[in-house]
Amino acid sequence: MRKLDERGKQCPMPVIEAKQALAEAAPGEMIEVIVDNEIAVQNLTKMAKHKQLKSAAEKKGEREFSVVIEAGDEASGTDGQVSVAVPEEETEMLSCAPDGKSNGLVIVLSSNQMGSGDEVLGKLLMKGFVYAVSHQEQLPEKVLMYNSGAFLSCEGSDSLEDLKELEAQGVEILTCGTCLNHYHLEDKLQVGGVTNMYDITESLLQAKKIIRP
């Protein structure tokens, strides 16, 4: 049995690291995830149920919970899906096809905080959100940042590596140029490109789905 000690780690890291361990595990192998709160237990069991995997949870101490998940058959696909062999002559055609999963999905980050209330909590939640987005199977087509959201793509941001990961996977990362100038960040942009309100408006009007955390 493989064990993951996720105590002290913020959501969604326990779920993401458990998913990675399950993807690497042999069919039938048990993955035990140790967490320190009941919310993490619920998230892990929901993930297992979504993937149609067997799981069991147990409280071992005041702040120690164990979630054991049995890995499925990942050899020919994921989450019970069977992969289909592709003839060699069709490989080039498929690799050039657009990724329909992400087309039209736009994420708008208009603040460097998620929600309203405590500033420290809001920034922590936003960091977790961007991290979670970068580990999704369905990625957005674009991430638009404006107002204080411009800080997320600039030097000193805790989300830089996750935004760079998204960019590496083909997601367009764009930050409002007026906002960069307003906050004196024009020389601190570290990922993606600069956009303007005309292009932002066009992207929002053409989007099939817009997510604003």
CSV table of N, CA and C in Angstrom, one decimal, residues 1-161:
chain,number,residue,atom,x,y,z
A,1,MET,N,0.8,-1.2,0.0
A,1,MET,CA,0.0,0.0,0.0
A,1,MET,C,0.9,1.2,0.0
A,2,ARG,N,0.6,2.1,-0.9
A,2,ARG,CA,1.3,3.4,-1.0
A,2,ARG,C,0.6,4.4,-0.1
A,3,LYS,N,1.4,5.2,0.7
A,3,LYS,CA,0.9,6.2,1.6
A,3,LYS,C,1.3,7.6,1.1
A,4,LEU,N,0.3,8.5,1.2
A,4,LEU,CA,0.6,9.9,0.9
A,4,LEU,C,0.2,10.7,2.2
A,5,ASP,N,1.2,11.4,2.7
A,5,ASP,CA,0.9,12.3,3.9
A,5,ASP,C,0.6,13.7,3.4
A,6,GLU,N,-0.7,14.0,3.4
A,6,GLU,CA,-1.1,15.3,2.9
A,6,GLU,C,-1.5,16.3,4.0
A,7,ARG,N,-1.2,16.0,5.3
A,7,ARG,CA,-1.5,16.8,6.4
A,7,ARG,C,-0.8,18.2,6.3
A,8,GLY,N,-1.6,19.2,6.5
A,8,GLY,CA,-1.0,20.6,6.4
A,8,GLY,C,-1.1,21.2,5.0
A,9,LYS,N,-1.5,20.4,4.0
A,9,LYS,CA,-1.5,20.9,2.6
A,9,LYS,C,-2.9,21.5,2.3
A,10,GLN,N,-2.9,22.6,1.7
A,10,GLN,CA,-4.2,23.3,1.4
A,10,GLN,C,-4.9,22.6,0.2
A,11,CYS,N,-6.2,22.7,0.2
A,11,CYS,CA,-7.0,22.3,-0.9
A,11,CYS,C,-6.6,23.1,-2.1
A,12,PRO,N,-6.5,22.5,-3.3
A,12,PRO,CA,-6.9,21.1,-3.7
A,12,PRO,C,-5.7,20.1,-3.8
A,13,MET,N,-4.6,20.4,-3.1
A,13,MET,CA,-3.4,19.6,-3.3
A,13,MET,C,-3.6,18.1,-2.9
A,14,PRO,N,-4.3,17.8,-1.8
A,14,PRO,CA,-4.5,16.4,-1.5
A,14,PRO,C,-5.2,15.6,-2.6
A,15,VAL,N,-6.2,16.2,-3.2
A,15,VAL,CA,-7.0,15.5,-4.3
A,15,VAL,C,-6.1,15.4,-5.5
A,16,ILE,N,-5.4,16.4,-5.9
A,16,ILE,CA,-4.5,16.4,-7.1
A,16,ILE,C,-3.4,15.4,-6.9
A,17,GLU,N,-2.8,15.4,-5.8
A,17,GLU,CA,-1.7,14.4,-5.6
A,17,GLU,C,-2.2,13.0,-5.5
A,18,ALA,N,-3.4,12.8,-4.9
A,18,ALA,CA,-4.0,11.5,-4.9
A,18,ALA,C,-4.3,11.0,-6.3
A,19,LYS,N,-4.8,11.9,-7.1
A,19,LYS,CA,-5.1,11.5,-8.5
A,19,LYS,C,-3.8,11.1,-9.3
A,20,GLN,N,-2.7,11.8,-9.0
A,20,GLN,CA,-1.5,11.5,-9.7
A,20,GLN,C,-1.0,10.1,-9.2
A,21,ALA,N,-1.1,9.9,-7.9
A,21,ALA,CA,-0.7,8.6,-7.4
A,21,ALA,C,-1.5,7.4,-8.0
A,22,LEU,N,-2.8,7.7,-8.1
A,22,LEU,CA,-3.7,6.6,-8.7
A,22,LEU,C,-3.4,6.4,-10.1
A,23,ALA,N,-3.0,7.4,-10.9
A,23,ALA,CA,-2.7,7.2,-12.3
A,23,ALA,C,-1.4,6.4,-12.5
A,24,GLU,N,-0.5,6.5,-11.5
A,24,GLU,CA,0.7,5.7,-11.5
A,24,GLU,C,0.6,4.3,-11.0
A,25,ALA,N,-0.5,4.1,-10.2
A,25,ALA,CA,-0.6,2.8,-9.5
A,25,ALA,C,-1.0,1.7,-10.4
A,26,ALA,N,-0.7,0.5,-10.0
A,26,ALA,CA,-1.2,-0.7,-10.7
A,26,ALA,C,-2.6,-1.0,-10.4
A,27,PRO,N,-3.4,-1.6,-11.2
A,27,PRO,CA,-4.8,-1.9,-10.9
A,27,PRO,C,-4.9,-2.7,-9.6
A,28,GLY,N,-5.8,-2.3,-8.8
A,28,GLY,CA,-6.0,-3.0,-7.5
A,28,GLY,C,-5.1,-2.5,-6.4
A,29,GLU,N,-4.1,-1.7,-6.7
A,29,GLU,CA,-3.2,-1.2,-5.7
A,29,GLU,C,-3.9,-0.2,-4.8
A,30,MET,N,-3.6,-0.2,-3.5
A,30,MET,CA,-4.3,0.7,-2.5
A,30,MET,C,-3.4,1.9,-2.3
A,31,ILE,N,-4.1,3.1,-2.4
A,31,ILE,CA,-3.4,4.3,-2.1
A,31,ILE,C,-4.1,4.9,-0.8
A,32,GLU,N,-3.3,5.0,0.2
A,32,GLU,CA,-3.8,5.6,1.5
A,32,GLU,C,-3.3,7.1,1.6
A,33,VAL,N,-4.3,8.0,1.8
A,33,VAL,CA,-4.1,9.4,1.9
A,33,VAL,C,-4.4,9.8,3.3
A,34,ILE,N,-3.4,10.4,4.0
A,34,ILE,CA,-3.6,10.9,5.3
A,34,ILE,C,-3.8,12.4,5.3
A,35,VAL,N,-4.9,12.9,5.8
A,35,VAL,CA,-5.2,14.3,5.9
A,35,VAL,C,-5.6,14.7,7.3
A,36,ASP,N,-5.8,16.0,7.5
A,36,ASP,CA,-6.0,16.5,8.9
A,36,ASP,C,-7.3,17.2,9.0
A,37,ASN,N,-8.2,17.0,8.1
A,37,ASN,CA,-9.6,17.7,8.2
A,37,ASN,C,-10.6,16.9,7.4
A,38,GLU,N,-11.9,17.0,7.8
A,38,GLU,CA,-13.0,16.3,7.3
A,38,GLU,C,-13.3,16.7,5.9
A,39,ILE,N,-13.1,18.0,5.6
A,39,ILE,CA,-13.4,18.5,4.2
A,39,ILE,C,-12.5,17.8,3.2
A,40,ALA,N,-11.2,17.6,3.5
A,40,ALA,CA,-10.3,16.9,2.6
A,40,ALA,C,-10.8,15.4,2.4
A,41,VAL,N,-11.3,14.8,3.5
A,41,VAL,CA,-11.9,13.5,3.4
A,41,VAL,C,-13.0,13.4,2.4
A,42,GLN,N,-13.9,14.4,2.5
A,42,GLN,CA,-15.1,14.5,1.6
A,42,GLN,C,-14.6,14.7,0.2
A,43,ASN,N,-13.6,15.6,0.0
A,43,ASN,CA,-13.2,15.8,-1.4
A,43,ASN,C,-12.5,14.6,-2.0
A,44,LEU,N,-11.8,13.8,-1.2
A,44,LEU,CA,-11.1,12.6,-1.7
A,44,LEU,C,-12.1,11.5,-2.0
A,45,THR,N,-13.1,11.3,-1.2
A,45,THR,CA,-14.1,10.3,-1.4
A,45,THR,C,-15.0,10.7,-2.6
A,46,LYS,N,-15.3,12.0,-2.8
A,46,LYS,CA,-16.1,12.4,-4.0
A,46,LYS,C,-15.3,12.1,-5.2
A,47,MET,N,-14.0,12.4,-5.2
A,47,MET,CA,-13.1,12.2,-6.4
A,47,MET,C,-13.1,10.7,-6.7
A,48,ALA,N,-13.0,9.8,-5.7
A,48,ALA,CA,-13.0,8.4,-5.9
A,48,ALA,C,-14.4,7.9,-6.5
A,49,LYS,N,-15.5,8.5,-6.0
A,49,LYS,CA,-16.8,8.1,-6.5
A,49,LYS,C,-16.9,8.5,-7.9
A,50,HIS,N,-16.4,9.7,-8.2
A,50,HIS,CA,-16.5,10.3,-9.6
A,50,HIS,C,-15.8,9.4,-10.6
A,51,LYS,N,-14.7,8.8,-10.1
A,51,LYS,CA,-13.8,7.9,-10.9
A,51,LYS,C,-14.3,6.5,-10.8
A,52,GLN,N,-15.4,6.2,-10.1
A,52,GLN,CA,-15.9,4.9,-9.9
A,52,GLN,C,-14.9,3.9,-9.3
A,53,LEU,N,-14.2,4.5,-8.3
A,53,LEU,CA,-13.2,3.7,-7.5
A,53,LEU,C,-13.7,3.4,-6.1
A,54,LYS,N,-13.3,2.3,-5.6
A,54,LYS,CA,-13.6,1.9,-4.2
A,54,LYS,C,-12.8,2.7,-3.2
A,55,SER,N,-13.4,3.2,-2.2
A,55,SER,CA,-12.7,4.0,-1.2
A,55,SER,C,-13.3,3.7,0.2
A,56,ALA,N,-12.5,4.0,1.2
A,56,ALA,CA,-12.9,3.8,2.6
A,56,ALA,C,-12.2,4.9,3.5
A,57,ALA,N,-13.0,5.5,4.4
A,57,ALA,CA,-12.4,6.6,5.2
A,57,ALA,C,-12.5,6.2,6.7
A,58,GLU,N,-11.5,6.6,7.4
A,58,GLU,CA,-11.4,6.3,8.9
A,58,GLU,C,-10.7,7.4,9.6
A,59,LYS,N,-11.3,7.8,10.8
A,59,LYS,CA,-10.7,8.8,11.6
A,59,LYS,C,-9.8,8.1,12.6
A,60,LYS,N,-8.5,8.5,12.6
A,60,LYS,CA,-7.5,7.8,13.4
A,60,LYS,C,-7.1,8.7,14.6
A,61,GLY,N,-7.4,9.9,14.6
A,61,GLY,CA,-7.0,10.8,15.7
A,61,GLY,C,-7.8,12.1,15.6
A,62,GLU,N,-7.4,13.0,16.5
A,62,GLU,CA,-8.1,14.3,16.6
A,62,GLU,C,-8.0,15.1,15.3
A,63,ARG,N,-6.8,15.1,14.7
A,63,ARG,CA,-6.7,15.7,13.4
A,63,ARG,C,-5.9,14.8,12.4
A,64,GLU,N,-6.3,13.5,12.4
A,64,GLU,CA,-5.7,12.6,11.5
A,64,GLU,C,-6.8,11.7,10.9
A,65,PHE,N,-7.0,11.7,9.6
A,65,PHE,CA,-8.0,10.9,8.9
A,65,PHE,C,-7.3,10.1,7.8
A,66,SER,N,-7.7,8.9,7.6
A,66,SER,CA,-7.2,8.0,6.5
A,66,SER,C,-8.2,7.8,5.5
A,67,VAL,N,-7.9,8.0,4.2
A,67,VAL,CA,-8.7,7.6,3.1
A,67,VAL,C,-8.0,6.7,2.2
A,68,VAL,N,-8.5,5.5,2.1
A,68,VAL,CA,-7.9,4.4,1.2
A,68,VAL,C,-8.7,4.3,-0.1
A,69,ILE,N,-8.0,4.4,-1.2
A,69,ILE,CA,-8.6,4.3,-2.5
A,69,ILE,C,-8.0,3.2,-3.3
A,70,GLU,N,-8.8,2.4,-3.9
A,70,GLU,CA,-8.2,1.3,-4.8
A,70,GLU,C,-8.1,1.8,-6.2
A,71,ALA,N,-6.9,1.6,-6.7
A,71,ALA,CA,-6.7,2.1,-8.1
A,71,ALA,C,-7.4,1.2,-9.1
A,72,GLY,N,-7.9,1.9,-10.2
A,72,GLY,CA,-8.5,1.2,-11.2
A,72,GLY,C,-7.6,0.8,-12.3
A,73,ASP,N,-8.1,0.3,-13.5
A,73,ASP,CA,-7.3,-0.1,-14.6
A,73,ASP,C,-6.9,1.1,-15.4
A,74,GLU,N,-5.7,1.6,-15.3
A,74,GLU,CA,-5.2,2.7,-16.0
A,74,GLU,C,-4.4,2.3,-17.2
A,75,ALA,N,-4.2,1.0,-17.4
A,75,ALA,CA,-3.3,0.5,-18.5
A,75,ALA,C,-3.8,0.9,-19.9
A,76,SER,N,-5.1,0.8,-20.1
A,76,SER,CA,-5.6,1.1,-21.4
A,76,SER,C,-6.5,2.3,-21.4
A,77,GLY,N,-6.4,3.2,-20.4
A,77,GLY,CA,-7.2,4.4,-20.4
A,77,GLY,C,-7.3,4.9,-19.0
A,78,THR,N,-8.1,5.9,-18.7
A,78,THR,CA,-8.3,6.4,-17.4
A,78,THR,C,-9.7,6.4,-17.0
A,79,ASP,N,-9.9,6.2,-15.7
A,79,ASP,CA,-11.3,6.2,-15.1
A,79,ASP,C,-12.2,5.2,-15.8
A,80,GLY,N,-11.7,4.1,-16.1
A,80,GLY,CA,-12.5,3.0,-16.7
A,80,GLY,C,-12.7,3.2,-18.2
A,81,GLN,N,-12.1,4.2,-18.8
A,81,GLN,CA,-12.3,4.4,-20.3
A,81,GLN,C,-11.3,3.6,-21.0
A,82,VAL,N,-11.7,3.1,-22.1
A,82,VAL,CA,-10.8,2.2,-22.9
A,82,VAL,C,-10.2,3.1,-24.1
A,83,SER,N,-8.9,3.1,-24.2
A,83,SER,CA,-8.3,3.9,-25.3
A,83,SER,C,-8.3,3.0,-26.6
A,84,VAL,N,-8.5,3.7,-27.7
A,84,VAL,CA,-8.6,3.0,-29.0
A,84,VAL,C,-7.3,3.2,-29.8
A,85,ALA,N,-6.8,2.1,-30.3
A,85,ALA,CA,-5.5,2.2,-31.1
A,85,ALA,C,-5.8,3.1,-32.3
A,86,VAL,N,-4.9,4.0,-32.7
A,86,VAL,CA,-5.1,4.8,-33.8
A,86,VAL,C,-4.1,4.4,-34.9
A,87,PRO,N,-4.6,4.1,-36.1
A,87,PRO,CA,-3.7,3.7,-37.2
A,87,PRO,C,-2.7,4.8,-37.4
A,88,GLU,N,-1.5,4.4,-37.8
A,88,GLU,CA,-0.3,5.3,-37.9
A,88,GLU,C,-0.6,6.4,-38.9
A,89,GLU,N,-1.4,6.1,-40.0
A,89,GLU,CA,-1.6,7.1,-41.0
A,89,GLU,C,-2.6,8.2,-40.6
A,90,GLU,N,-3.3,7.9,-39.5
A,90,GLU,CA,-4.3,8.9,-39.0
A,90,GLU,C,-3.7,9.8,-37.9
A,91,THR,N,-2.5,9.4,-37.4
A,91,THR,CA,-1.9,10.2,-36.3
A,91,THR,C,-1.7,11.6,-36.6
A,92,GLU,N,-1.2,11.9,-37.8
A,92,GLU,CA,-0.9,13.3,-38.1
A,92,GLU,C,-2.2,14.1,-38.2
A,93,MET,N,-3.3,13.5,-38.8
A,93,MET,CA,-4.5,14.2,-38.9
A,93,MET,C,-5.1,14.6,-37.5
A,94,LEU,N,-5.0,13.6,-36.6
A,94,LEU,CA,-5.6,13.8,-35.2
A,94,LEU,C,-4.8,14.8,-34.5
A,95,SER,N,-3.5,14.8,-34.6
A,95,SER,CA,-2.7,15.7,-33.8
A,95,SER,C,-2.9,17.1,-34.3
A,96,CYS,N,-3.3,17.3,-35.5
A,96,CYS,CA,-3.6,18.7,-36.0
A,96,CYS,C,-5.0,19.2,-35.7
A,97,ALA,N,-5.8,18.3,-35.2
A,97,ALA,CA,-7.2,18.7,-34.9
A,97,ALA,C,-7.2,19.6,-33.7
A,98,PRO,N,-8.1,20.7,-33.7
A,98,PRO,CA,-8.2,21.6,-32.5
A,98,PRO,C,-8.8,20.8,-31.3
A,99,ASP,N,-8.4,21.3,-30.1
A,99,ASP,CA,-8.8,20.7,-28.9
A,99,ASP,C,-10.2,21.3,-28.5
A,100,GLY,N,-11.2,20.5,-28.9
A,100,GLY,CA,-12.6,21.0,-28.7
A,100,GLY,C,-13.0,21.1,-27.2
A,101,LYS,N,-12.3,20.5,-26.3
A,101,LYS,CA,-12.6,20.6,-24.9
A,101,LYS,C,-12.4,22.0,-24.4
A,102,SER,N,-11.5,22.7,-24.9
A,102,SER,CA,-11.1,24.0,-24.3
A,102,SER,C,-11.7,25.2,-25.1
A,103,ASN,N,-12.1,24.9,-26.4
A,103,ASN,CA,-12.6,26.0,-27.2
A,103,ASN,C,-13.7,26.8,-26.6
A,104,GLY,N,-13.6,28.1,-26.5
A,104,GLY,CA,-14.7,28.9,-26.0
A,104,GLY,C,-14.8,29.1,-24.5
A,105,LEU,N,-13.9,28.4,-23.8
A,105,LEU,CA,-13.9,28.5,-22.3
A,105,LEU,C,-12.9,29.6,-21.9
A,106,VAL,N,-13.4,30.7,-21.2
A,106,VAL,CA,-12.6,31.8,-20.8
A,106,VAL,C,-12.7,32.0,-19.3
A,107,ILE,N,-11.5,32.1,-18.6
A,107,ILE,CA,-11.5,32.3,-17.2
A,107,ILE,C,-11.1,33.8,-17.0
A,108,VAL,N,-11.9,34.5,-16.2
A,108,VAL,CA,-11.6,35.9,-16.0
A,108,VAL,C,-11.1,36.1,-14.5
A,109,LEU,N,-9.9,36.6,-14.3
A,109,LEU,CA,-9.4,36.9,-13.0
A,109,LEU,C,-9.3,38.4,-12.8
A,110,SER,N,-10.3,39.0,-12.3
A,110,SER,CA,-10.4,40.5,-12.1
A,110,SER,C,-9.9,41.0,-10.8
A,111,SER,N,-9.3,40.0,-10.0
A,111,SER,CA,-8.8,40.4,-8.7
A,111,SER,C,-7.7,39.4,-8.3
A,112,ASN,N,-6.8,39.8,-7.5
A,112,ASN,CA,-5.8,38.8,-7.0
A,112,ASN,C,-6.3,38.1,-5.8
A,113,GLN,N,-7.6,38.3,-5.4
A,113,GLN,CA,-8.2,37.6,-4.3
A,113,GLN,C,-9.5,36.9,-4.8
A,114,MET,N,-9.8,35.8,-4.2
A,114,MET,CA,-11.0,35.1,-4.5
A,114,MET,C,-12.1,35.3,-3.4
A,115,GLY,N,-13.2,35.9,-3.9
A,115,GLY,CA,-14.3,36.2,-2.9
A,115,GLY,C,-14.0,37.5,-2.2
A,116,SER,N,-14.8,37.9,-1.2
A,116,SER,CA,-14.6,39.1,-0.4
A,116,SER,C,-14.5,38.7,1.1
A,117,GLY,N,-13.9,39.6,1.8
A,117,GLY,CA,-13.7,39.3,3.2
A,117,GLY,C,-12.2,39.4,3.6
A,118,ASP,N,-11.7,38.4,4.2
A,118,ASP,CA,-10.3,38.5,4.7
A,118,ASP,C,-9.3,38.4,3.5
A,119,GLU,N,-8.4,39.4,3.4
A,119,GLU,CA,-7.5,39.5,2.3
A,119,GLU,C,-6.5,38.3,2.2
A,120,VAL,N,-6.0,37.9,3.4
A,120,VAL,CA,-5.1,36.8,3.3
A,120,VAL,C,-5.8,35.5,2.8
A,121,LEU,N,-7.0,35.3,3.3
A,121,LEU,CA,-7.7,34.1,2.9
A,121,LEU,C,-8.1,34.2,1.4
A,122,GLY,N,-8.5,35.4,1.0
A,122,GLY,CA,-8.8,35.6,-0.4
A,122,GLY,C,-7.7,35.3,-1.4
A,123,LYS,N,-6.4,35.7,-1.0
A,123,LYS,CA,-5.3,35.4,-1.8
A,123,LYS,C,-4.9,33.9,-1.8
A,124,LEU,N,-5.1,33.3,-0.7
A,124,LEU,CA,-4.8,31.9,-0.5
A,124,LEU,C,-5.8,31.1,-1.4
A,125,LEU,N,-7.1,31.5,-1.4
A,125,LEU,CA,-8.1,30.8,-2.2
A,125,LEU,C,-7.8,31.0,-3.7
A,126,MET,N,-7.4,32.2,-4.1
A,126,MET,CA,-7.0,32.4,-5.5
A,126,MET,C,-5.8,31.6,-6.0
A,127,LYS,N,-4.8,31.5,-5.1
A,127,LYS,CA,-3.7,30.6,-5.4
A,127,LYS,C,-4.1,29.2,-5.6
A,128,GLY,N,-5.0,28.7,-4.7
A,128,GLY,CA,-5.5,27.4,-4.9
A,128,GLY,C,-6.3,27.2,-6.1
A,129,PHE,N,-7.1,28.2,-6.5
A,129,PHE,CA,-7.9,28.1,-7.7
A,129,PHE,C,-7.1,28.0,-9.0
A,130,VAL,N,-6.1,28.9,-9.1
A,130,VAL,CA,-5.2,28.8,-10.3
A,130,VAL,C,-4.5,27.5,-10.4
A,131,TYR,N,-4.0,27.0,-9.2
A,131,TYR,CA,-3.3,25.7,-9.2
A,131,TYR,C,-4.2,24.6,-9.6
A,132,ALA,N,-5.5,24.6,-9.1
A,132,ALA,CA,-6.5,23.6,-9.5
A,132,ALA,C,-6.8,23.6,-11.0
A,133,VAL,N,-6.9,24.8,-11.6
A,133,VAL,CA,-7.2,25.0,-13.0
A,133,VAL,C,-6.1,24.4,-13.8
A,134,SER,N,-4.8,24.6,-13.4
A,134,SER,CA,-3.7,24.1,-14.2
A,134,SER,C,-3.6,22.5,-14.2
A,135,HIS,N,-4.4,21.9,-13.3
A,135,HIS,CA,-4.3,20.4,-13.2
A,135,HIS,C,-5.6,19.8,-13.7
A,136,GLN,N,-6.5,20.6,-14.3
A,136,GLN,CA,-7.7,20.0,-14.8
A,136,GLN,C,-7.5,19.3,-16.2
A,137,GLU,N,-8.4,18.3,-16.5
A,137,GLU,CA,-8.3,17.7,-17.8
A,137,GLU,C,-8.9,18.6,-18.8
A,138,GLN,N,-9.9,19.4,-18.5
A,138,GLN,CA,-10.5,20.4,-19.4
A,138,GLN,C,-9.9,21.8,-19.1
A,139,LEU,N,-9.1,22.3,-20.0
A,139,LEU,CA,-8.4,23.5,-19.8
A,139,LEU,C,-9.1,24.6,-20.5
A,140,PRO,N,-9.0,25.9,-20.0
A,140,PRO,CA,-9.6,27.0,-20.7
A,140,PRO,C,-8.9,27.3,-22.0
A,141,GLU,N,-9.5,28.1,-22.9
A,141,GLU,CA,-8.9,28.6,-24.0
A,141,GLU,C,-8.0,29.8,-23.7
A,142,LYS,N,-8.6,30.6,-22.8
A,142,LYS,CA,-7.9,31.9,-22.4
A,142,LYS,C,-8.1,32.1,-20.9
A,143,VAL,N,-7.1,32.8,-20.3
A,143,VAL,CA,-7.2,33.4,-19.0
A,143,VAL,C,-6.9,34.9,-19.1
A,144,LEU,N,-8.0,35.6,-18.8
A,144,LEU,CA,-7.9,37.1,-18.9
A,144,LEU,C,-7.7,37.7,-17.5
A,145,MET,N,-6.7,38.6,-17.3
A,145,MET,CA,-6.5,39.2,-16.0
A,145,MET,C,-6.5,40.7,-16.1
A,146,TYR,N,-7.4,41.3,-15.3
A,146,TYR,CA,-7.4,42.8,-15.3
A,146,TYR,C,-7.7,43.3,-13.9
A,147,ASN,N,-7.6,44.6,-13.7
A,147,ASN,CA,-7.6,45.3,-12.4
A,147,ASN,C,-6.5,44.6,-11.5
A,148,SER,N,-6.8,44.3,-10.2
A,148,SER,CA,-5.7,43.7,-9.4
A,148,SER,C,-5.4,42.3,-9.8
A,149,GLY,N,-6.2,41.7,-10.7
A,149,GLY,CA,-5.8,40.4,-11.2
A,149,GLY,C,-4.5,40.4,-12.0
A,150,ALA,N,-4.1,41.6,-12.4
A,150,ALA,CA,-2.8,41.8,-13.1
A,150,ALA,C,-1.6,41.4,-12.2
A,151,PHE,N,-1.8,41.5,-10.9
A,151,PHE,CA,-0.7,41.1,-10.0
A,151,PHE,C,-0.4,39.6,-10.2
A,152,LEU,N,-1.3,38.8,-10.6
A,152,LEU,CA,-1.2,37.3,-10.6
A,152,LEU,C,-0.1,36.9,-11.7
A,153,SER,N,0.0,37.7,-12.7
A,153,SER,CA,0.9,37.3,-13.8
A,153,SER,C,2.3,38.0,-13.7
A,154,CYS,N,2.5,38.7,-12.6
A,154,CYS,CA,3.7,39.5,-12.5
A,154,CYS,C,4.7,39.0,-11.4
A,155,GLU,N,5.9,39.5,-11.5
A,155,GLU,CA,6.9,39.2,-10.5
A,155,GLU,C,6.4,39.2,-9.1
A,156,GLY,N,6.7,38.1,-8.3
A,156,GLY,CA,6.3,38.0,-6.9
A,156,GLY,C,5.0,37.3,-6.7
A,157,SER,N,4.3,36.9,-7.8
A,157,SER,CA,3.0,36.2,-7.7
A,157,SER,C,3.3,34.8,-7.3
A,158,ASP,N,2.4,34.2,-6.4
A,158,ASP,CA,2.5,32.8,-6.0
A,158,ASP,C,1.9,31.9,-7.1
A,159,SER,N,1.3,32.5,-8.1
A,159,SER,CA,0.6,31.7,-9.1
A,159,SER,C,1.4,31.7,-10.4
A,160,LEU,N,2.6,32.2,-10.5
A,160,LEU,CA,3.4,32.3,-11.7
A,160,LEU,C,3.6,30.9,-12.3
A,161,GLU,N,4.1,30.0,-11.5
A,161,GLU,CA,4.4,28.7,-12.1
A,161,GLU,C,3.2,28.0,-12.6
